[in-house]
Every structure is written in structure tokens, then in C-alpha cells.
Amino acid sequence: MATMSVISSSKSFLYNQNKLILFSIFKHPKPTFSIPSKPSTNLTFFTPTTRCIHSSKQSLETKNQEMGLTQRPNIVNILEERGLLESITSENLRLVCSSNTNPMKAYCGFDPTADSLHLGNLIGIIVLSWFQRCGHNAVAVIGGATARVGDPSGKNIERPELDVQTLESNTLGIVQTISTILCRNGNPNSGGLMILNNFDWWKEVKLLDFLRDVGRYARVGTMMAKDSVKTRLESEQGLSYTEFTYQLLQGYDFLHLFRNEGINVQIGGSDQWGNITAGTELIRKILQVEGAYGLTFPLLLKSDGTKFGKSEDGAIWLSPSVLSPYKFYQYFFSVPDVDVVRFLKILTFLSLEEIKEVEEGMKKPGYVPNTAQRRLAEEVTRFVHGEEGLQEALKATEALKPGAETKLDWKTIEGIAKDVPSCYLSYDQVLNASVINLSVTTGLFESKSSARRMLKSGGLYLNNARVSEEKCIESGDIIDGKVLLLSSGKKNKMVVRIS
């Protein structure tokens, strides 16, 4: 059993589960460029550095020896087999991963443009977790500095400017999400997780020093040839100079991390290839060394080529404070059959043998529809929200299924209320009202006639019980005296809060 001790150098202690996390707001790596004699007084940005250190006494090497293994699993081969590898900057990365050398340090960047990460960010977290599981070190870099500029990759227009307070709030939310997921799912034999904020090293950089020491190595022709730049230059919106410099800023991040933290792999989506290679080129030209690698993974797309991660209500967020585990689970449960096997390979840590069994099971007579989707939803929800979040989602899913015998309670309905339409009505407005009238008043139906048609077809439910006649609401129908649940079919619901 791994032991744990707790040390905190500030008031911010994020998370622990047999692991140690230091959330230091005071640590600033030694800057590369000249520093003013006094720090600027107008810089108030909260810049966290988080380290999650696994304290298991048994090292990866010892465990491998006991198992008769001489080397750790090859992370590049694993990612390739699962469809998680798009490109690598050099085949030497595969060779290095095959050798029994020191663990690698891989980082992925996350710009705090919102207070929660979304499904598009999940692959980056999954790949970092694969690095951990293969005995390497995972590093997440929050773009507290680069978010002020905005990455033009994959964008048709310039990103909106964010104020300092918003960036602070977004940073804290993202740090919480990443640390919770990766510390919960990390390999106790790896070096764990480190979270850095690039504002720590950018805040003291002087423009003239940067142009002299870094800018002189950047070739404009090469920068212009990047896909993200060419696409925007050809668009009606064009590209601002600020956005044009983004690739150089991200490139310098890799240079700084390689030199100061020993981080030698940068990962990102396929749209980040130009930014990643900007970093490997700066390292090669300025430091005149090899050993810095880039690795990209495919963007998360459906089989029809559209982005996976958007619902009718917007993005699928990873933070439970923005999107409930129930709603998160439901999104994966509704994945089409044509995509489910591929998503099991990309988004879960099930073995390829287990996934093959699921795939073969889908072809057999008697296959229960959505069995594979249920497995996908359970695995991804458990990874993002933990076992507790998964159980919350399963309980809500079962309880809110029309016709389910599970007794509803106020807490279960409140847990999904933010994910479905809801309204407030007074007790007097609800008591003795007909279900038909109430369905129209709350907006579940546009008219009484459409509500009656649904009732006659057997698709109108009150608290999951089918309404077979034009009944009126009784006091016993109001769950815990606080709420009602109206349903039209399986998906359309309305939570009626009693005020």
C-alpha cells in the first residue's frame, strides 16, 4: 500500500488519494531573460504550479523485474494500435520508448479559455494518462500567458480577449479538473503529475530580449507555411500579428520546459503540429541538441467527419459543476453503433482483446442494443468523474427511465435538473391541476391536443409512471413536497419545482 504525507506551502491544497499534491502559488522558475529589479505591481495573475507525487515504495523497474520484463511498454506503439497516433516528429521517439532508458516527460498544453475543459480536450488527458501508465511522467501546462494571445489553429476568427479575473477563474477550474482526473487514474509507479502555468516564465520576459534571443531563429517563410496560418490568411477575417506570433510563443514554451524541467515530449491534437514543430526547431537551433520530440493525436471526429463532443445544448464539458455526470454519461450512451468500437479504443483503457469481444458480441444474434454504448459510457464516465460520479449517473439513469420502478427522490431529480428544462410553479398552481394542463403550462407541450395525443399513445409520464387518463395532481404526487417530473416519451422531460 502506498503511503502518503501531506505538505502544503500555501492555503491551496487541491486533492489527495494516496498521492501528494503541492499547489504552490509562489514558485517561479528562474527566468531566461533579464529581470526588472522590482516585480511589476500591476501583474496580479494567479500562477499555480502543481505536483502530484506518487509515494509507492515499489518502483517500476522492480515490478518489471518481478514480472520478468526488461523494459516498459512502448507508449508510441500503444497509441498507434489504439488509433491515438497521428504523427511524430521523429521515429527516434519510438526507439527511445523501446529502450530501458529513464522515463520521459511529456506535456500537453491547455489554454484557459473557459472555466472547464471539454470533450475535445479529453484525448490530451487520455494520452497523458497513457504516458503515466507506461511509467513516464505527465505534465500539463496551463496557458495563462498564451491564452491572452489566442491560438488561431482551427479558428475562423480571432478569439475574444479575456480579462485577468476571468483567466484566473478559468485556470483554477482547469487545474482542478486535470489534477483530479490524472491523480485519480495515475500509475503509482510513475513520477505522477506536474501542472505548470506558462505565465510563470512569460511574466518577466522583455520584448527586445525575446526578439534578440529567440526571434532571430524564427524564419518568416516557415511560419507562413504553417497550415493554421495559411488557412487564416486565405480567409475573409485574415490573421492578426498577435495571432501570427502564437506559434513562436508555444515554441518557446517547449524550449523553456526542455531546458528547465527536462520535458522532452510535447503532445497535442493534429491541428497543433505547426506549433509543436516550432518548439522542436527552436530547441535544435538555440540549444543545438537533439532529443526533443513532438507527437500528435487525431481530432475526435464521428464517422461522418463531424466533430464529436457537441450536443444540441452545446459542448460536452468535463467539470461536474458545468455538466452533470448523468448528462455526460447519457451523451456516450447515445453514440451510434458505427462509432462505438473506435471510441472504446480511443477513449477507454480497456484492452484491445476486451474491445474485440465487445465488437464480436455486437454481431451475434440476441445482442441487446446499446450494450457496447453502455460499456463505453461507464468507462469514460468513471475515468472523468470517478466511481462516485459513475454511480450517480447510473442511479439517475435508472431512476429517470420512464416506467422504471425505482422510487424517485428530490435529491436525484435535483441532480439532473440543470441538464433538463425546469420551471417554478406555486403549490396552488400545481395541486389539483390536470396533467394535461400542467404539461402545457410548463412548456413540455405546445398545446393540449398534442399532450392528449401523447397520453393516448402511452408516452406521457408523471414521475416515471405512465398517465393513462386525464388525472389531476394530488399532494402525494409532489415528491418530498418539492418537485414533479413530467416526461414526454423517453427523452423529453420537464422538472417542475414547487415554490
Coordinates of N, CA, C and O in Angstrom, one line a residue, residues 265-420:
V265 N 9.0 15.7 -24.5 CA 7.9 15.3 -25.5 C 6.8 16.3 -25.3 O 6.3 16.6 -24.2
Q266 N 6.3 16.9 -26.4 CA 5.1 17.7 -26.4 C 4.1 16.9 -27.2 O 4.3 16.5 -28.3
I267 N 2.9 16.8 -26.7 CA 1.8 16.2 -27.4 C 0.7 17.2 -27.6 O 0.6 18.2 -27.0
G268 N -0.2 16.9 -28.6 CA -1.3 17.8 -29.0 C -2.1 17.2 -30.1 O -1.7 16.2 -30.7
G269 N -3.2 17.8 -30.4 CA -4.1 17.4 -31.5 C -3.4 17.7 -32.8 O -2.4 18.4 -32.9
S270 N -3.9 17.1 -33.8 CA -3.2 17.2 -35.2 C -3.2 18.6 -35.6 O -2.3 19.0 -36.4
D271 N -4.1 19.5 -35.1 CA -4.0 20.9 -35.5 C -2.9 21.6 -34.9 O -2.7 22.8 -35.2
Q272 N -2.2 21.0 -33.9 CA -1.1 21.6 -33.2 C 0.2 21.3 -33.8 O 1.3 21.7 -33.2
W273 N 0.3 20.6 -34.9 CA 1.5 20.1 -35.5 C 2.5 21.3 -35.7 O 3.7 21.2 -35.4
G274 N 2.0 22.4 -36.3 CA 2.9 23.5 -36.6 C 3.4 24.2 -35.4 O 4.6 24.5 -35.3
N275 N 2.6 24.3 -34.3 CA 3.1 24.9 -33.1 C 4.1 24.0 -32.4 O 5.1 24.4 -31.8
I276 N 3.9 22.7 -32.5 CA 4.8 21.7 -31.8 C 6.2 21.7 -32.5 O 7.2 21.7 -31.9
T277 N 6.1 21.7 -33.9 CA 7.4 21.6 -34.6 C 8.2 23.0 -34.5 O 9.4 23.0 -34.6
A278 N 7.4 24.0 -34.2 CA 8.1 25.3 -33.9 C 9.0 25.2 -32.7 O 10.1 25.7 -32.6
G279 N 8.5 24.4 -31.7 CA 9.3 24.2 -30.5 C 10.5 23.3 -30.7 O 11.6 23.6 -30.2
T280 N 10.3 22.2 -31.4 CA 11.4 21.3 -31.6 C 12.5 22.0 -32.5 O 13.7 21.7 -32.2
E281 N 12.1 22.9 -33.4 CA 13.1 23.6 -34.2 C 13.9 24.6 -33.3 O 15.1 24.7 -33.5
L282 N 13.2 25.3 -32.4 CA 13.9 26.3 -31.6 C 14.9 25.5 -30.7 O 16.0 26.0 -30.5
I283 N 14.5 24.4 -30.2 CA 15.4 23.6 -29.3 C 16.7 23.2 -30.1 O 17.8 23.3 -29.6
R284 N 16.4 22.7 -31.3 CA 17.6 22.3 -32.1 C 18.5 23.4 -32.5 O 19.7 23.3 -32.4
K285 N 17.9 24.6 -32.8 CA 18.7 25.7 -33.3 C 19.4 26.5 -32.1 O 20.6 26.8 -32.2
I286 N 18.7 26.7 -31.0 CA 19.2 27.5 -29.9 C 20.1 26.7 -29.0 O 21.2 27.1 -28.7
L287 N 19.6 25.5 -28.7 CA 20.4 24.7 -27.7 C 21.4 23.7 -28.5 O 22.3 23.2 -27.9
Q288 N 21.1 23.6 -29.8 CA 22.0 22.7 -30.6 C 22.1 21.3 -30.1 O 23.1 20.7 -29.9
V289 N 20.9 20.8 -29.7 CA 20.8 19.4 -29.1 C 19.7 18.7 -29.8 O 18.7 19.3 -30.3
E290 N 19.7 17.4 -29.8 CA 18.6 16.6 -30.2 C 17.9 16.0 -29.0 O 18.3 16.2 -27.9
G291 N 16.8 15.3 -29.2 CA 16.2 14.7 -28.0 C 14.8 15.3 -27.6 O 14.2 14.9 -26.6
A292 N 14.4 16.3 -28.4 CA 13.0 16.9 -28.2 C 12.1 16.3 -29.2 O 12.4 16.4 -30.4
Y293 N 10.9 15.8 -28.8 CA 10.0 15.1 -29.7 C 8.6 15.7 -29.7 O 8.2 16.2 -28.6
G294 N 7.9 15.6 -30.8 CA 6.5 16.0 -30.8 C 5.7 14.8 -31.2 O 6.1 14.0 -32.0
L295 N 4.5 14.8 -30.7 CA 3.6 13.7 -31.0 C 2.2 14.3 -31.1 O 1.7 15.0 -30.2
T296 N 1.5 14.0 -32.2 CA 0.1 14.5 -32.3 C -0.9 13.3 -32.4 O -0.5 12.2 -32.8
F297 N -2.1 13.6 -31.9 CA -3.2 12.6 -32.0 C -4.3 13.1 -32.8 O -4.4 14.3 -33.0
P298 N -5.1 12.2 -33.4 CA -6.2 12.7 -34.2 C -7.2 13.5 -33.5 O -7.4 13.3 -32.2
L299 N -7.9 14.4 -34.1 CA -9.0 15.1 -33.5 C -10.2 14.2 -33.4 O -10.3 13.2 -34.1
L300 N -11.0 14.4 -32.4 CA -12.1 13.5 -32.1 C -13.3 13.8 -33.0 O -14.0 14.7 -32.9
L301 N -13.4 12.9 -34.0 CA -14.5 13.0 -35.0 C -15.4 11.8 -35.1 O -15.0 10.7 -34.8
K302 N -16.6 12.1 -35.5 CA -17.5 11.0 -35.8 C -17.2 10.3 -37.1 O -16.4 10.9 -37.9
S303 N -17.8 9.2 -37.4 CA -17.6 8.6 -38.7 C -17.9 9.4 -39.9 O -17.4 9.2 -41.0
D304 N -18.9 10.4 -39.7 CA -19.3 11.2 -40.8 C -18.4 12.4 -41.0 O -18.6 13.3 -41.8
G305 N -17.3 12.5 -40.2 CA -16.3 13.6 -40.3 C -16.6 14.8 -39.5 O -15.8 15.7 -39.4
T306 N -17.8 14.8 -38.8 CA -18.1 16.0 -37.9 C -17.5 15.8 -36.6 O -17.2 14.7 -36.1
K307 N -17.4 16.9 -35.8 CA -16.7 16.9 -34.5 C -17.6 16.1 -33.5 O -18.8 16.3 -33.5
F308 N -16.9 15.3 -32.8 CA -17.6 14.5 -31.7 C -17.3 15.4 -30.4 O -16.2 15.7 -30.1
G309 N -18.3 15.7 -29.7 CA -18.2 16.5 -28.5 C -19.1 17.6 -28.4 O -19.0 18.5 -27.5
K310 N -20.0 17.7 -29.3 CA -21.0 18.8 -29.3 C -22.4 18.1 -29.3 O -22.7 17.1 -30.0
S311 N -23.3 18.7 -28.4 CA -24.7 18.2 -28.4 C -25.6 19.3 -28.8 O -25.1 20.4 -29.1
E312 N -26.8 19.1 -28.8 CA -27.8 20.1 -29.2 C -27.7 21.3 -28.2 O -28.0 22.4 -28.6
D313 N -27.3 21.0 -27.0 CA -27.2 22.1 -26.0 C -25.8 22.7 -25.9 O -25.6 23.6 -25.0
G314 N -24.9 22.3 -26.7 CA -23.5 22.9 -26.7 C -22.5 21.9 -26.4 O -22.6 20.7 -26.6
A315 N -21.3 22.3 -25.9 CA -20.2 21.5 -25.7 C -20.4 20.5 -24.6 O -21.2 20.7 -23.6
I316 N -19.7 19.4 -24.6 CA -19.8 18.4 -23.5 C -18.6 18.7 -22.6 O -17.4 18.4 -22.9
W317 N -18.9 19.3 -21.5 CA -17.9 19.7 -20.5 C -17.4 18.6 -19.6 O -18.2 17.7 -19.3
L318 N -16.2 18.7 -19.1 CA -15.7 17.7 -18.2 C -15.9 18.0 -16.7 O -15.9 17.1 -15.9
S319 N -16.1 19.2 -16.4 CA -16.3 19.6 -15.0 C -17.8 19.3 -14.5 O -18.7 19.7 -15.2
P320 N -17.9 18.6 -13.4 CA -19.3 18.2 -13.0 C -20.1 19.4 -12.5 O -21.3 19.4 -12.5
S321 N -19.4 20.6 -12.3 CA -20.1 21.8 -11.9 C -20.8 22.4 -13.1 O -21.6 23.3 -13.0
V322 N -20.3 22.1 -14.3 CA -20.9 22.6 -15.6 C -21.8 21.6 -16.2 O -22.8 22.0 -16.8
L323 N -21.4 20.4 -16.2 CA -22.3 19.3 -16.8 C -22.3 18.1 -15.9 O -21.2 17.6 -15.5
S324 N -23.5 17.7 -15.5 CA -23.6 16.6 -14.5 C -23.0 15.3 -15.0 O -23.1 15.1 -16.3
P325 N -22.5 14.4 -14.2 CA -22.1 13.1 -14.6 C -23.2 12.3 -15.4 O -23.0 11.6 -16.3
Y326 N -24.5 12.6 -15.0 CA -25.6 11.9 -15.6 C -25.7 12.4 -17.1 O -25.8 11.5 -18.0
K327 N -25.6 13.7 -17.4 CA -25.7 14.1 -18.7 C -24.5 13.7 -19.5 O -24.6 13.4 -20.7
F328 N -23.3 13.7 -18.9 CA -22.1 13.2 -19.5 C -22.3 11.8 -20.0 O -21.9 11.4 -21.1
Y329 N -22.8 10.9 -19.0 CA -23.0 9.5 -19.3 C -24.0 9.3 -20.5 O -23.7 8.5 -21.4
Q330 N -25.0 10.1 -20.5 CA -26.1 10.0 -21.5 C -25.5 10.3 -22.9 O -25.9 9.7 -23.9
Y331 N -24.6 11.2 -23.0 CA -24.0 11.6 -24.3 C -23.3 10.4 -24.9 O -23.5 10.1 -26.1
F332 N -22.5 9.6 -24.1 CA -21.8 8.5 -24.6 C -22.7 7.3 -24.8 O -22.5 6.5 -25.7
F333 N -23.8 7.2 -24.1 CA -24.7 6.1 -24.2 C -25.5 6.2 -25.6 O -25.9 5.2 -26.1
S334 N -25.5 7.4 -26.1 CA -26.2 7.6 -27.4 C -25.3 7.6 -28.6 O -25.7 7.9 -29.7
V335 N -24.1 7.1 -28.5 CA -23.1 7.0 -29.6 C -23.7 6.0 -30.6 O -24.1 4.9 -30.2
P336 N -23.6 6.3 -31.9 CA -24.0 5.3 -32.9 C -23.2 4.1 -32.9 O -22.0 4.1 -32.5
D337 N -23.8 3.0 -33.3 CA -23.1 1.7 -33.4 C -21.8 1.8 -34.2 O -20.8 1.2 -33.9
V338 N -21.9 2.6 -35.3 CA -20.7 2.7 -36.2 C -19.5 3.3 -35.6 O -18.4 3.1 -36.0
D339 N -19.7 4.1 -34.5 CA -18.6 4.8 -33.8 C -18.1 4.1 -32.5 O -17.0 4.4 -32.1
V340 N -18.9 3.3 -32.0 CA -18.7 2.9 -30.6 C -17.4 2.1 -30.4 O -16.7 2.3 -29.4
V341 N -17.1 1.2 -31.3 CA -15.8 0.4 -31.1 C -14.6 1.3 -31.2 O -13.7 1.1 -30.4
R342 N -14.6 2.2 -32.2 CA -13.5 3.1 -32.3 C -13.3 3.9 -31.1 O -12.2 4.2 -30.6
F343 N -14.4 4.4 -30.5 CA -14.3 5.2 -29.4 C -13.9 4.4 -28.1 O -13.2 5.0 -27.2
L344 N -14.2 3.2 -28.1 CA -13.7 2.3 -27.0 C -12.2 2.2 -27.0 O -11.5 2.2 -26.0
K345 N -11.6 2.2 -28.2 CA -10.2 2.1 -28.4 C -9.5 3.4 -28.0 O -8.5 3.5 -27.3
I346 N -10.2 4.5 -28.4 CA -9.6 5.9 -28.2 C -9.8 6.4 -26.8 O -8.9 6.9 -26.2
L347 N -11.0 6.2 -26.3 CA -11.4 6.9 -25.0 C -11.4 6.1 -23.8 O -11.6 6.6 -22.7
T348 N -11.1 4.8 -23.9 CA -11.0 3.9 -22.7 C -9.7 3.2 -22.6 O -8.9 3.3 -23.5
F349 N -9.5 2.6 -21.5 CA -8.2 1.8 -21.2 C -8.5 0.3 -21.2 O -7.6 -0.4 -20.7
L350 N -9.6 -0.1 -21.8 CA -9.9 -1.5 -21.9 C -8.8 -2.1 -22.9 O -8.4 -1.4 -23.8
S351 N -8.5 -3.3 -22.6 CA -7.5 -4.0 -23.5 C -8.2 -4.2 -24.9 O -9.4 -4.2 -25.0
L352 N -7.3 -4.3 -25.9 CA -7.8 -4.5 -27.3 C -8.6 -5.8 -27.4 O -9.5 -6.0 -28.2
E353 N -8.2 -6.8 -26.6 CA -8.8 -8.1 -26.6 C -10.3 -7.9 -26.0 O -11.2 -8.5 -26.6
E354 N -10.4 -7.1 -25.0 CA -11.8 -6.9 -24.4 C -12.6 -6.2 -25.4 O -13.8 -6.5 -25.6
I355 N -12.1 -5.2 -26.1 CA -12.8 -4.4 -27.1 C -13.2 -5.3 -28.3 O -14.3 -5.2 -28.8
K356 N -12.3 -6.2 -28.6 CA -12.7 -7.2 -29.7 C -13.8 -8.1 -29.3 O -14.7 -8.3 -30.2
E357 N -13.9 -8.5 -28.1 CA -15.0 -9.3 -27.6 C -16.3 -8.5 -27.7 O -17.4 -9.0 -28.0
V358 N -16.3 -7.2 -27.3 CA -17.4 -6.4 -27.4 C -17.9 -6.3 -28.9 O -19.1 -6.4 -29.2
E359 N -16.9 -6.1 -29.8 CA -17.2 -5.9 -31.2 C -17.9 -7.2 -31.7 O -18.9 -7.1 -32.5
E360 N -17.3 -8.4 -31.4 CA -17.9 -9.6 -31.8 C -19.2 -9.8 -31.3 O -20.1 -10.4 -31.9
G361 N -19.4 -9.4 -30.0 CA -20.8 -9.6 -29.4 C -21.8 -8.8 -30.1 O -23.0 -9.2 -30.1
M362 N -21.5 -7.7 -30.7 CA -22.5 -6.8 -31.4 C -23.0 -7.5 -32.6 O -24.1 -7.2 -33.1
K363 N -22.2 -8.5 -33.2 CA -22.6 -9.2 -34.4 C -23.4 -10.5 -34.1 O -24.0 -11.1 -35.0
K364 N -23.5 -10.9 -32.9 CA -24.2 -12.1 -32.5 C -25.7 -12.0 -32.4 O -26.2 -10.9 -32.0
P365 N -26.4 -13.0 -32.7 CA -27.9 -13.0 -32.5 C -28.2 -12.8 -31.0 O -27.5 -13.3 -30.2
G366 N -29.2 -12.1 -30.7 CA -29.6 -11.8 -29.3 C -28.8 -10.7 -28.7 O -29.0 -10.5 -27.5
Y367 N -28.0 -10.0 -29.4 CA -27.3 -8.9 -28.9 C -28.3 -7.8 -28.4 O -29.2 -7.4 -29.1
V368 N -28.1 -7.4 -27.2 CA -29.0 -6.4 -26.6 C -28.5 -5.0 -27.1 O -27.4 -4.6 -26.8
P369 N -29.4 -4.2 -27.8 CA -28.9 -2.9 -28.3 C -28.4 -2.0 -27.2 O -28.8 -2.1 -26.0
N370 N -27.3 -1.3 -27.5 CA -26.7 -0.3 -26.7 C -25.8 -0.9 -25.5 O -25.4 -0.2 -24.7
T371 N -25.6 -2.2 -25.6 CA -24.7 -2.9 -24.6 C -23.3 -2.3 -24.7 O -22.7 -2.0 -23.7
A372 N -22.8 -2.2 -26.0 CA -21.5 -1.6 -26.2 C -21.4 -0.1 -25.8 O -20.5 0.3 -25.2
Q373 N -22.5 0.6 -26.1 CA -22.6 2.0 -25.7 C -22.6 2.1 -24.1 O -21.9 3.1 -23.6
R374 N -23.2 1.2 -23.5 CA -23.3 1.3 -22.0 C -21.9 1.1 -21.4 O -21.5 1.8 -20.5
R375 N -21.1 0.2 -22.0 CA -19.7 -0.1 -21.6 C -18.9 1.2 -21.8 O -18.1 1.6 -21.0
L376 N -19.0 1.8 -23.0 CA -18.3 3.0 -23.3 C -18.6 4.1 -22.3 O -17.7 4.7 -21.8
A377 N -19.9 4.3 -22.1 CA -20.4 5.4 -21.2 C -19.8 5.1 -19.8 O -19.4 6.1 -19.1
E378 N -19.9 3.9 -19.3 CA -19.4 3.6 -18.0 C -17.9 3.9 -17.8 O -17.4 4.4 -16.8
E379 N -17.1 3.4 -18.8 CA -15.6 3.5 -18.7 C -15.2 5.0 -18.8 O -14.4 5.4 -18.0
V380 N -15.8 5.8 -19.7 CA -15.4 7.2 -19.8 C -15.9 8.0 -18.6 O -15.1 8.8 -18.1
T381 N -17.1 7.7 -18.2 CA -17.6 8.5 -17.0 C -16.8 8.2 -15.8 O -16.5 9.1 -15.0
R382 N -16.4 6.9 -15.6 CA -15.5 6.5 -14.5 C -14.2 7.2 -14.5 O -13.7 7.7 -13.5
F383 N -13.6 7.3 -15.7 CA -12.3 8.0 -15.9 C -12.4 9.5 -15.5 O -11.5 10.0 -14.8
V384 N -13.4 10.1 -16.0 CA -13.6 11.6 -15.8 C -14.1 11.9 -14.5 O -13.6 12.9 -13.8
H385 N -15.1 11.2 -14.0 CA -15.9 11.6 -12.8 C -15.6 10.7 -11.6 O -16.2 10.9 -10.5
G386 N -14.9 9.6 -11.8 CA -14.6 8.7 -10.7 C -15.8 7.7 -10.5 O -16.9 7.9 -11.1
E387 N -15.6 6.8 -9.6 CA -16.6 5.8 -9.3 C -17.9 6.4 -8.7 O -19.0 6.0 -9.1
E388 N -17.7 7.4 -7.9 CA -18.8 8.1 -7.3 C -19.7 8.8 -8.3 O -20.9 8.7 -8.3
G389 N -19.0 9.5 -9.3 CA -19.7 10.1 -10.4 C -20.5 9.1 -11.3 O -21.6 9.4 -11.7
L390 N -19.8 8.0 -11.5 CA -20.5 7.0 -12.3 C -21.7 6.4 -11.7 O -22.8 6.3 -12.3
Q391 N -21.6 6.1 -10.4 CA -22.8 5.6 -9.6 C -23.9 6.7 -9.6 O -25.1 6.3 -9.7
E392 N -23.5 7.9 -9.5 CA -24.6 9.0 -9.5 C -25.3 9.0 -10.9 O -26.5 9.1 -11.0
A393 N -24.5 8.8 -12.0 CA -25.1 8.8 -13.3 C -25.9 7.6 -13.5 O -27.0 7.7 -14.1
L394 N -25.5 6.4 -13.0 CA -26.3 5.2 -13.2 C -27.6 5.2 -12.4 O -28.6 4.8 -12.9
K395 N -27.5 5.8 -11.2 CA -28.7 5.9 -10.4 C -29.7 6.8 -11.1 O -30.9 6.5 -11.1
A396 N -29.2 8.0 -11.5 CA -30.1 8.9 -12.2 C -30.7 8.3 -13.5 O -31.9 8.5 -13.8
T397 N -29.9 7.6 -14.2 CA -30.3 7.0 -15.5 C -31.4 6.0 -15.2 O -32.5 6.0 -15.9
E398 N -31.3 5.1 -14.2 CA -32.3 4.1 -13.9 C -33.5 4.8 -13.4 O -34.7 4.4 -13.7
A399 N -33.3 5.7 -12.4 CA -34.5 6.4 -11.8 C -35.3 7.2 -12.7 O -36.6 7.3 -12.6
L400 N -34.7 7.8 -13.7 CA -35.4 8.7 -14.6 C -35.9 8.0 -15.9 O -36.4 8.7 -16.8
K401 N -35.7 6.7 -16.0 CA -36.2 6.0 -17.1 C -37.7 5.8 -17.0 O -38.2 5.3 -16.0
P402 N -38.5 6.4 -18.0 CA -40.0 6.2 -17.9 C -40.4 4.8 -17.7 O -39.9 3.9 -18.4
G403 N -41.3 4.6 -16.7 CA -41.7 3.2 -16.4 C -40.9 2.5 -15.4 O -41.2 1.4 -15.0
A404 N -39.7 3.1 -15.0 CA -38.9 2.5 -14.1 C -39.6 2.4 -12.7 O -40.3 3.2 -12.3
E405 N -39.3 1.3 -12.0 CA -39.9 1.1 -10.7 C -39.1 1.7 -9.6 O -39.6 1.8 -8.4
T406 N -37.9 2.2 -9.9 CA -37.1 2.9 -8.9 C -37.8 4.1 -8.3 O -38.3 4.9 -9.1
K407 N -37.9 4.2 -7.0 CA -38.6 5.3 -6.4 C -37.8 6.6 -6.6 O -36.6 6.6 -6.2
L408 N -38.5 7.6 -7.1 CA -37.8 8.9 -7.2 C -37.7 9.6 -5.9 O -38.6 9.6 -5.1
D409 N -36.6 10.4 -5.7 CA -36.5 11.3 -4.6 C -36.0 12.6 -5.1 O -35.5 12.8 -6.2
W410 N -36.2 13.6 -4.2 CA -35.9 15.0 -4.6 C -34.5 15.2 -5.0 O -34.1 15.9 -5.9
K411 N -33.5 14.5 -4.2 CA -32.1 14.7 -4.5 C -31.7 14.2 -5.9 O -31.0 14.8 -6.6
T412 N -32.3 13.1 -6.3 CA -32.0 12.5 -7.6 C -32.5 13.5 -8.7 O -31.7 13.7 -9.7
I413 N -33.7 14.0 -8.6 CA -34.2 14.9 -9.6 C -33.4 16.2 -9.6 O -33.1 16.7 -10.7
E414 N -33.0 16.7 -8.5 CA -32.2 17.9 -8.4 C -30.9 17.7 -9.1 O -30.3 18.7 -9.7
G415 N -30.4 16.5 -9.0 CA -29.1 16.2 -9.6 C -29.1 16.4 -11.1 O -28.0 16.6 -11.7
I416 N -30.2 16.2 -11.8 CA -30.3 16.3 -13.2 C -31.0 17.6 -13.7 O -31.2 17.8 -14.8
A417 N -31.5 18.4 -12.7 CA -32.4 19.5 -13.0 C -31.7 20.5 -13.9 O -32.3 21.2 -14.8
K418 N -30.4 20.7 -13.7 CA -29.6 21.7 -14.5 C -29.4 21.2 -16.0 O -29.0 22.0 -16.8
D419 N -29.6 19.9 -16.2 CA -29.4 19.3 -17.5 C -30.7 19.2 -18.3 O -30.6 18.8 -19.5
V420 N -31.8 19.4 -17.7 CA -33.1 19.3 -18.4 C -33.9 20.5 -18.2 O -33.7 21.2 -17.2

